[in-house]
PDB file of C-alpha atoms and ligand atoms in Angstrom:
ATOM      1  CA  UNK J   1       3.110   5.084   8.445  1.00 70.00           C
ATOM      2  CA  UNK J   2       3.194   2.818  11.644  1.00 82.00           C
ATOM      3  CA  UNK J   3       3.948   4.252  14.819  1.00 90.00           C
ATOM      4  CA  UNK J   4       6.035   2.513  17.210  1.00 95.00           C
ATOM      5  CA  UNK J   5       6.738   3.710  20.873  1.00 97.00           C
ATOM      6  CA  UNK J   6       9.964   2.088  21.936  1.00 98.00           C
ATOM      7  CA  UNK J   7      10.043   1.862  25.995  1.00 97.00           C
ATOM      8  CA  UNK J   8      13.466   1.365  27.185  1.00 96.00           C
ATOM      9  CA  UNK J   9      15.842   3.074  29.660  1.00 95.00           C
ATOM     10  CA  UNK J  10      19.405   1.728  27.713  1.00 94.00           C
ATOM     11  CA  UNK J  11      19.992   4.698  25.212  1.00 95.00           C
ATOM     12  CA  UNK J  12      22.254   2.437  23.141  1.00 93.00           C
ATOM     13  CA  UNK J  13      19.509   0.104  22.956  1.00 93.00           C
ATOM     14  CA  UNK J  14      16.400   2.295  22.121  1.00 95.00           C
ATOM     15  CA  UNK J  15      18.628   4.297  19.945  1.00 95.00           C
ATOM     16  CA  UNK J  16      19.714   1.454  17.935  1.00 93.00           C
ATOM     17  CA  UNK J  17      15.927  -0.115  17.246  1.00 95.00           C
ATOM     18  CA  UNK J  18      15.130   3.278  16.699  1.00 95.00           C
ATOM     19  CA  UNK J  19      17.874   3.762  13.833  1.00 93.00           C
ATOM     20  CA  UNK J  20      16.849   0.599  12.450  1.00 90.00           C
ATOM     21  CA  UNK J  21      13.043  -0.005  12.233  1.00 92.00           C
ATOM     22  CA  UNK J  22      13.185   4.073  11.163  1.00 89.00           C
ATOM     23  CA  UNK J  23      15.125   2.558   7.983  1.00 83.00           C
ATOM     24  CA  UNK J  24      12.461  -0.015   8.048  1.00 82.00           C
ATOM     25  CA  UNK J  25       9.668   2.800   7.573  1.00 79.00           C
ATOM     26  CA  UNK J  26       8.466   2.670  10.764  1.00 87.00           C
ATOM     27  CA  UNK J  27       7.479   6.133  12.593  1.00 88.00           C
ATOM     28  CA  UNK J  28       9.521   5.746  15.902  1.00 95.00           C
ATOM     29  CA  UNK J  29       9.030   7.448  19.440  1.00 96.00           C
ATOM     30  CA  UNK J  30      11.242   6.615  22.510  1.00 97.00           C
ATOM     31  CA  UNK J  31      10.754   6.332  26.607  1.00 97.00           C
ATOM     32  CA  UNK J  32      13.438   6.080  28.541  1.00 97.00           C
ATOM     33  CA  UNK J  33      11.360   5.521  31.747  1.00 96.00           C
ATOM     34  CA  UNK J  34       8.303   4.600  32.699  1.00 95.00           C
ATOM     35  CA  UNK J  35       6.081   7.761  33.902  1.00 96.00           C
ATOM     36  CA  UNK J  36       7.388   9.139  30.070  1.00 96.00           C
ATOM     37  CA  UNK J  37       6.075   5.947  28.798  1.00 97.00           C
ATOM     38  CA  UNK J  38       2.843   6.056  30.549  1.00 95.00           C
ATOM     39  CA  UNK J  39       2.492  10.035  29.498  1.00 95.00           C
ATOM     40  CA  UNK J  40       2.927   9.285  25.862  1.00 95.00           C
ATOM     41  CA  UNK J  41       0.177   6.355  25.590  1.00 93.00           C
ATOM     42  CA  UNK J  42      -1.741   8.604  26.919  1.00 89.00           C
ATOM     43  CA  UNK J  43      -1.323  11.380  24.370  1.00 87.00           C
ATOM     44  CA  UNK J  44      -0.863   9.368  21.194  1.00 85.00           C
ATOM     45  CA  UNK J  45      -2.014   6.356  19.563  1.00 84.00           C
ATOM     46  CA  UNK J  46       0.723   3.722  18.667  1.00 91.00           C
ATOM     47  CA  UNK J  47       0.565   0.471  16.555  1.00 87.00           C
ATOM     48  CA  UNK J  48       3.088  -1.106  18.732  1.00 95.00           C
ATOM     49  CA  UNK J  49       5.163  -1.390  21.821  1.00 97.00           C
ATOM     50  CA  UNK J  50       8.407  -2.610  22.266  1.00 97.00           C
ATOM     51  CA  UNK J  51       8.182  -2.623  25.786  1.00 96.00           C
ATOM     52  CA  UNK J  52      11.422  -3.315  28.158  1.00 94.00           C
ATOM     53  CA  UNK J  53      10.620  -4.613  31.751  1.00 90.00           C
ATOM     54  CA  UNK J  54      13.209  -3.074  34.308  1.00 90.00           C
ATOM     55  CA  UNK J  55      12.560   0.559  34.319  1.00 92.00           C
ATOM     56  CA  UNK J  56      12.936   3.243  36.172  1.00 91.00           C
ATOM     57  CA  UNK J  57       9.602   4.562  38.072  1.00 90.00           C
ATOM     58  CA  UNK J  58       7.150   2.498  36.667  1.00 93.00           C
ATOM     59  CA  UNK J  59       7.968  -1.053  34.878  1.00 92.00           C
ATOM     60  CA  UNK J  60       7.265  -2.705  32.051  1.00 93.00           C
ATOM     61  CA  UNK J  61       4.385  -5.238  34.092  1.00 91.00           C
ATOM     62  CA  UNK J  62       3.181  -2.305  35.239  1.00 93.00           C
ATOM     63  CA  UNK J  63       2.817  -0.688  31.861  1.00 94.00           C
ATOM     64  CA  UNK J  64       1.929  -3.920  30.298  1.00 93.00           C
ATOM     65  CA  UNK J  65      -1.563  -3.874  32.369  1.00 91.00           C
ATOM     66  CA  UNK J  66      -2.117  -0.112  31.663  1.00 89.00           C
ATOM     67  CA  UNK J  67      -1.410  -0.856  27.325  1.00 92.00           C
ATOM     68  CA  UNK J  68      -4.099  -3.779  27.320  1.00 87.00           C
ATOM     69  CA  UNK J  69      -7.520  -2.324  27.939  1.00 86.00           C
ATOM     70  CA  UNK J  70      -6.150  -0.146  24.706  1.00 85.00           C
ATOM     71  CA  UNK J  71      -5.678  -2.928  22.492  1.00 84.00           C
ATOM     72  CA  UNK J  72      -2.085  -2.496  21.376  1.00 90.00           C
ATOM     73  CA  UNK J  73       0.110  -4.815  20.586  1.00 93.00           C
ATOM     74  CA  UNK J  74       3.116  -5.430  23.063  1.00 95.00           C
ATOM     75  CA  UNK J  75       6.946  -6.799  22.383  1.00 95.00           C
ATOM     76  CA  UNK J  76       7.923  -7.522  25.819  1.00 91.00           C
ATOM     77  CA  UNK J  77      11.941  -6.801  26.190  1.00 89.00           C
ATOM     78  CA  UNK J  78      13.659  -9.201  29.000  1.00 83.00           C
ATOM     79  CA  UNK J  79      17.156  -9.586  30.370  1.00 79.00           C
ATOM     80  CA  UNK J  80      19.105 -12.584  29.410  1.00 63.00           C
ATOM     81  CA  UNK J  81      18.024 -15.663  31.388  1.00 64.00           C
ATOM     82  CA  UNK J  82      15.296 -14.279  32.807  1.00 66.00           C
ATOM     83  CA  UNK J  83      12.678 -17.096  32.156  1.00 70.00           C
ATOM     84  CA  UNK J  84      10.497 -16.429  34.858  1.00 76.00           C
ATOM     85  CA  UNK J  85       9.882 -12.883  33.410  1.00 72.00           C
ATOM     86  CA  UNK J  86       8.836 -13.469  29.702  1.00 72.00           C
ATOM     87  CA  UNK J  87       6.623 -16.624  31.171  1.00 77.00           C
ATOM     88  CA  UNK J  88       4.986 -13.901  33.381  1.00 78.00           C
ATOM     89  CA  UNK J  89       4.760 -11.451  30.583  1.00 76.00           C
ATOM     90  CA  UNK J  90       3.356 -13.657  27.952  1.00 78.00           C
ATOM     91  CA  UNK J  91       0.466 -14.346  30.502  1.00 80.00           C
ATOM     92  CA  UNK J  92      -0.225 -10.958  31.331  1.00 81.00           C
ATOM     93  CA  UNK J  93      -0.886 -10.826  27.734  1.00 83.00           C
ATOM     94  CA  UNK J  94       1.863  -9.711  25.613  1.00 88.00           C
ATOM     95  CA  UNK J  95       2.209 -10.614  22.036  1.00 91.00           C
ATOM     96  CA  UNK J  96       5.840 -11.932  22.123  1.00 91.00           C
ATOM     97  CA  UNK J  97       8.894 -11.484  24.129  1.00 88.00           C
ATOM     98  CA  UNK J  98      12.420 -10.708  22.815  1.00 88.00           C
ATOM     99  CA  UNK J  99      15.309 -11.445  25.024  1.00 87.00           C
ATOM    100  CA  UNK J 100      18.573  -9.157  25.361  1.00 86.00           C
ATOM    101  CA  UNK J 101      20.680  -9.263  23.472  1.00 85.00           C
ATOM    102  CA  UNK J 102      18.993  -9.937  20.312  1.00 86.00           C
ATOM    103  CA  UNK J 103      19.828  -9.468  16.821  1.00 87.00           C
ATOM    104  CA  UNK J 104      18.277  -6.273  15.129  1.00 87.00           C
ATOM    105  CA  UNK J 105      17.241  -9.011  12.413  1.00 85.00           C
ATOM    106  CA  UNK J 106      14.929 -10.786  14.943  1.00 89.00           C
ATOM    107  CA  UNK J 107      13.638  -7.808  16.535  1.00 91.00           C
ATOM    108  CA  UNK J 108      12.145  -6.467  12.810  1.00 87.00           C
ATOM    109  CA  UNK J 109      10.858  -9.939  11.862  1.00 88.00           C
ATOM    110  CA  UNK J 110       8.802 -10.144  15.073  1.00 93.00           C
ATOM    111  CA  UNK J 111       7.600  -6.515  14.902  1.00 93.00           C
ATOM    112  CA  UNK J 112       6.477  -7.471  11.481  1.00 87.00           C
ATOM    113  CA  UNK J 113       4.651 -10.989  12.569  1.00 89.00           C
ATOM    114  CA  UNK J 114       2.620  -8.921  15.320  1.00 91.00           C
ATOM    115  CA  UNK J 115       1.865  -5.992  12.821  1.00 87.00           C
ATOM    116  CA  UNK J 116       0.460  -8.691  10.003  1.00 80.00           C
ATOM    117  CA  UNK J 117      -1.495 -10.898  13.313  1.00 82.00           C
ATOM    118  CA  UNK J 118      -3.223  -7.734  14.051  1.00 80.00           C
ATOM    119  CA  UNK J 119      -3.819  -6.680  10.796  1.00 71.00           C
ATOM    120  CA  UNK J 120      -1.352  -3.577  10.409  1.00 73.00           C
ATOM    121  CA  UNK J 121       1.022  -5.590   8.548  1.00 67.00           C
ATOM    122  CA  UNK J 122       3.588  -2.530   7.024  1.00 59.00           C
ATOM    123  CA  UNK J 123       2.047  -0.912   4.031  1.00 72.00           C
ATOM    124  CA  UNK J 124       4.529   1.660   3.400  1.00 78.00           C
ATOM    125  CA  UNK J 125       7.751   0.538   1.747  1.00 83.00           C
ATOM    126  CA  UNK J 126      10.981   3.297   2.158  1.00 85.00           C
ATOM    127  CA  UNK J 127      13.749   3.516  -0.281  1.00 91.00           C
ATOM    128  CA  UNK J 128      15.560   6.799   0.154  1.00 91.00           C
ATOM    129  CA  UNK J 129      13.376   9.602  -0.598  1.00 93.00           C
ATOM    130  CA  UNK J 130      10.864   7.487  -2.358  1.00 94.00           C
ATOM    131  CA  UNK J 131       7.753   6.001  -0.082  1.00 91.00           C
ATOM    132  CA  UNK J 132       5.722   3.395  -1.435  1.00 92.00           C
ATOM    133  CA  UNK J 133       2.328   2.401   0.200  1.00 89.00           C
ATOM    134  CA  UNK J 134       1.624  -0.685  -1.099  1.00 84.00           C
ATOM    135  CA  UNK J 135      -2.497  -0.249  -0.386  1.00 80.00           C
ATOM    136  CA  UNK J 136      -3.083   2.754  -1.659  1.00 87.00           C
ATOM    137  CA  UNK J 137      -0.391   2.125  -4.707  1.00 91.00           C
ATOM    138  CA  UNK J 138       0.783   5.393  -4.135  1.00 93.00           C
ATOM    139  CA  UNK J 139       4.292   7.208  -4.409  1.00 96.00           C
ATOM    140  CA  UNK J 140       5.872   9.611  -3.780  1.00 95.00           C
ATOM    141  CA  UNK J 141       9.499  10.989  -3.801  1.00 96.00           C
ATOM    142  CA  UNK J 142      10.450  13.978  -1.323  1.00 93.00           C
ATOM    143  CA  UNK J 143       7.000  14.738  -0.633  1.00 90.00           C
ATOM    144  CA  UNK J 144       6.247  14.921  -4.168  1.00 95.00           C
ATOM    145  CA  UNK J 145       3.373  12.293  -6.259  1.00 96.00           C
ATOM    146  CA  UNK J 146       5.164  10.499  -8.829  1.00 97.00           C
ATOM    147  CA  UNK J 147       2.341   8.480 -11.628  1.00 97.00           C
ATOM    148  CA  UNK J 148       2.922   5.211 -12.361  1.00 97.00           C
ATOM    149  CA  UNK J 149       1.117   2.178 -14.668  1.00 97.00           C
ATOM    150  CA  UNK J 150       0.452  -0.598 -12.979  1.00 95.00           C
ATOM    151  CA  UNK J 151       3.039  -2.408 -14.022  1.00 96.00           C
ATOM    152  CA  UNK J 152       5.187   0.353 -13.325  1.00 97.00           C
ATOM    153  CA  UNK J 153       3.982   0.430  -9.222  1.00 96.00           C
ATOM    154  CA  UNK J 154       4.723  -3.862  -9.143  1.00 92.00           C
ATOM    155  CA  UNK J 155       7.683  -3.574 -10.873  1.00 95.00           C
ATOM    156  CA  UNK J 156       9.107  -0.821  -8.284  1.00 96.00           C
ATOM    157  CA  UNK J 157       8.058  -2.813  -5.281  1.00 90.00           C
ATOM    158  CA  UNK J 158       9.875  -5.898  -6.252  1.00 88.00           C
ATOM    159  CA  UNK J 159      13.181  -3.720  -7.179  1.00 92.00           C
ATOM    160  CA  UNK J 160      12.689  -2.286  -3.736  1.00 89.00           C
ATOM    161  CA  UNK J 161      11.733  -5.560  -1.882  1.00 79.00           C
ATOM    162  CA  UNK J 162      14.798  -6.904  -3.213  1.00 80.00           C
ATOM    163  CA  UNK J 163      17.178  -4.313  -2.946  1.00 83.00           C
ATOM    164  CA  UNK J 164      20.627  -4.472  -3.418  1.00 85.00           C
ATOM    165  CA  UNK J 165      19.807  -8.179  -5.050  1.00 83.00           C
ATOM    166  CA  UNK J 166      20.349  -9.079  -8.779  1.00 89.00           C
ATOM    167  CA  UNK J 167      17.080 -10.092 -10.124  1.00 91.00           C
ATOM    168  CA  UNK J 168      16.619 -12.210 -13.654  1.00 91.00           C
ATOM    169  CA  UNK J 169      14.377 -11.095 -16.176  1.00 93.00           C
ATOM    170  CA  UNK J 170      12.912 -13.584 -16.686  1.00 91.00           C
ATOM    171  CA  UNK J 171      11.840 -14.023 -12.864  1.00 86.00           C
ATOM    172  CA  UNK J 172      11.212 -10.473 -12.541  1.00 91.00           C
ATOM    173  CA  UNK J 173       9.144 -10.707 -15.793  1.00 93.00           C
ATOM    174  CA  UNK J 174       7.120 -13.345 -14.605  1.00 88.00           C
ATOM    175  CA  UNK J 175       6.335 -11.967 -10.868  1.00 84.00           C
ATOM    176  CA  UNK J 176       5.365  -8.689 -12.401  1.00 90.00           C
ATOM    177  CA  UNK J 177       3.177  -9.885 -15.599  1.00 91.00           C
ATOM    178  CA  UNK J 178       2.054 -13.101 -14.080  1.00 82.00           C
ATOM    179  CA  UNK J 179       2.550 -14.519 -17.469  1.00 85.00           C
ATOM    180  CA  UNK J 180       5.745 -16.903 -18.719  1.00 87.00           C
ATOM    181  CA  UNK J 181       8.776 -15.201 -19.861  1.00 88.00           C
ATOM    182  CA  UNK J 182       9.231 -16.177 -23.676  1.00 88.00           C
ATOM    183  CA  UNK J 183      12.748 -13.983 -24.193  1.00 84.00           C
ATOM    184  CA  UNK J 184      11.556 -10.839 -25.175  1.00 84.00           C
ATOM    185  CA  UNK J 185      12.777  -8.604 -22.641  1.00 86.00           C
ATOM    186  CA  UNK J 186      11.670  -5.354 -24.484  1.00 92.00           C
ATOM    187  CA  UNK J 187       8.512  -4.849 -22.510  1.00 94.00           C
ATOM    188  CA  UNK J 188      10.576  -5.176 -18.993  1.00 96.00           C
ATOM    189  CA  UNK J 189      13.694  -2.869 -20.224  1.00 96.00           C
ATOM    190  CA  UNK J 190      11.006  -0.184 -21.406  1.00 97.00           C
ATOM    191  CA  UNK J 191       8.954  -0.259 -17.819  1.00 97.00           C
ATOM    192  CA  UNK J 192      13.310  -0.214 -16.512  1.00 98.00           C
ATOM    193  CA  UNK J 193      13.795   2.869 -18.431  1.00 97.00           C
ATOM    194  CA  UNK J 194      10.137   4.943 -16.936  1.00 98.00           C
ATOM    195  CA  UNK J 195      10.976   3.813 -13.788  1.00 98.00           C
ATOM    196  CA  UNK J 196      14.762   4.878 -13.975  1.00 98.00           C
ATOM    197  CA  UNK J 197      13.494   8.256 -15.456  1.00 98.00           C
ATOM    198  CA  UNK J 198      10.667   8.847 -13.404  1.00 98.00           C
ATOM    199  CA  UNK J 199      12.474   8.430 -10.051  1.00 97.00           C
ATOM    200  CA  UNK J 200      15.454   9.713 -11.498  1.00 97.00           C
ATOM    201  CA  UNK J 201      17.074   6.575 -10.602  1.00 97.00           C
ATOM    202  CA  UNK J 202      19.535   6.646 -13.565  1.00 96.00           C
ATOM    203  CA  UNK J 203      22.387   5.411 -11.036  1.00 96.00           C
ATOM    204  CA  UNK J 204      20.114   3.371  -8.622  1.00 97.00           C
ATOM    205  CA  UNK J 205      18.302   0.868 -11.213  1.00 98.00           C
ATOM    206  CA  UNK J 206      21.975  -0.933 -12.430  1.00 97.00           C
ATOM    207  CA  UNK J 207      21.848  -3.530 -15.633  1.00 97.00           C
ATOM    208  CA  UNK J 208      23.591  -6.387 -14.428  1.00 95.00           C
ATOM    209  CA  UNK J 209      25.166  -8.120 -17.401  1.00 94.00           C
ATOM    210  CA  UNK J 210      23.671 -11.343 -17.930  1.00 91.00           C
ATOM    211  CA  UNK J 211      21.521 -11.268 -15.680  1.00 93.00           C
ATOM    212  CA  UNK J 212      18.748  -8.514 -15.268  1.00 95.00           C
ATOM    213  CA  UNK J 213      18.678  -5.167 -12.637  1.00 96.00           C
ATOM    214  CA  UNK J 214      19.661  -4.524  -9.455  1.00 96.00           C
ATOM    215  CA  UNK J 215      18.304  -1.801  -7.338  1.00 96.00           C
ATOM    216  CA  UNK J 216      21.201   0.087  -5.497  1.00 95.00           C
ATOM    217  CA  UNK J 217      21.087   2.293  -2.305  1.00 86.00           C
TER     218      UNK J 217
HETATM  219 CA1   CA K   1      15.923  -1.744  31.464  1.00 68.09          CA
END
């Protein structure tokens, strides 16, 4: 799991990113000032920080020049408007700049576009109690290993790519098998039924009439 140290003095802000790139599968840490922001980089190791400018004690340009010897990506956060800042913090070397108010949307897709430039693109997919780590093809449901096929593992990471989306067979036949879908949906409602029994997802895999499955949650 990624960790992500979220330096920002607005509660409702850091609390908000914090609820949502947790649901993302992010490990999340907060700072609400500066000297706590400086303490914890200096006790832990983080993938990423989201890194707000105006903050009490020490701020975020100050930070910024402490983070970079360390090599960790940095998500500058600026005030509305304030064009001279993000110019100054993209030159003293941060990775992008985000600019208040944003939409939680944005926030995730550029979190995810710095991870994947550096390399530490997320490998860990979270649906409920199930976690997915798409590089070591491993799973695991509160705590617990679940075995899968192969086909089983792809077919489980496109249901939970696409959740709460109706997928066709035949499309989800053909992403998983790599191989045209001819009508014969047998081999793709059997892999349904392990996957449904295995996760006990009996009332999260639905069969949408028509159509295919749909992963709710
Ligand atoms: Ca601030």
């Amino acid at each position: 799991m990624l960790n992500i140290l979220i330096v920002e003095d607005e509660y409702a802000i850091a609390n908000l990113i914090n609820t949502y790139l947790s649901g993302e599968g992010y490990r999340c840490f907060c700072a609400f000032d500066g000297k706590e922001a400086a303490d914890r980089i200096e006790e832990e190791n983080y993938d990423l920080i989201l890194l707000d400018i105006m903050l009490p004690q020490i701020d975020g340009y100050e930070l910024l020049e402490y983070i970079k010897p360390l090599g960790t990506p940095v998500i500058f956060i600026t005030a509305r408007g304030a064009v001279n800042d993000r110019i100054k913090g993209l030159k003293l070397g941060a990775d992008d700049y985000l600019v208040k108010p944003f939409q939680i949307g944005e926030l995730s897709a550029r979190v995810e576009a710095v991870l994947r430039r550096y390399g530490k693109s997320e490998k860990q997919l979270v649906f409920g109690d199930v976690l997915i780590n798409t590089e070591s093809r491993q799973v695991t449901k509160n705590g617990c290993a679940i075995d899968l096929t192969v086909k089983e593992f792809d077919l489980l990471v496109e249901l939970v790519r696409n959740k709460n989306v109706a997928l066709y067979r035949n499309r989800l036949y053909e992403k998983v098998w790599n191989e045209e879908f001819i009508g014969e949906t047998r081999t793709l409602d059997s892999h349904i039924q392990r996957l449904r029994r295995k996760l006990q997802w009996e009332d999260n895999i639905k069969t949408v009439f028509r159509i295919g499955y749909r992963l709710e949650g």
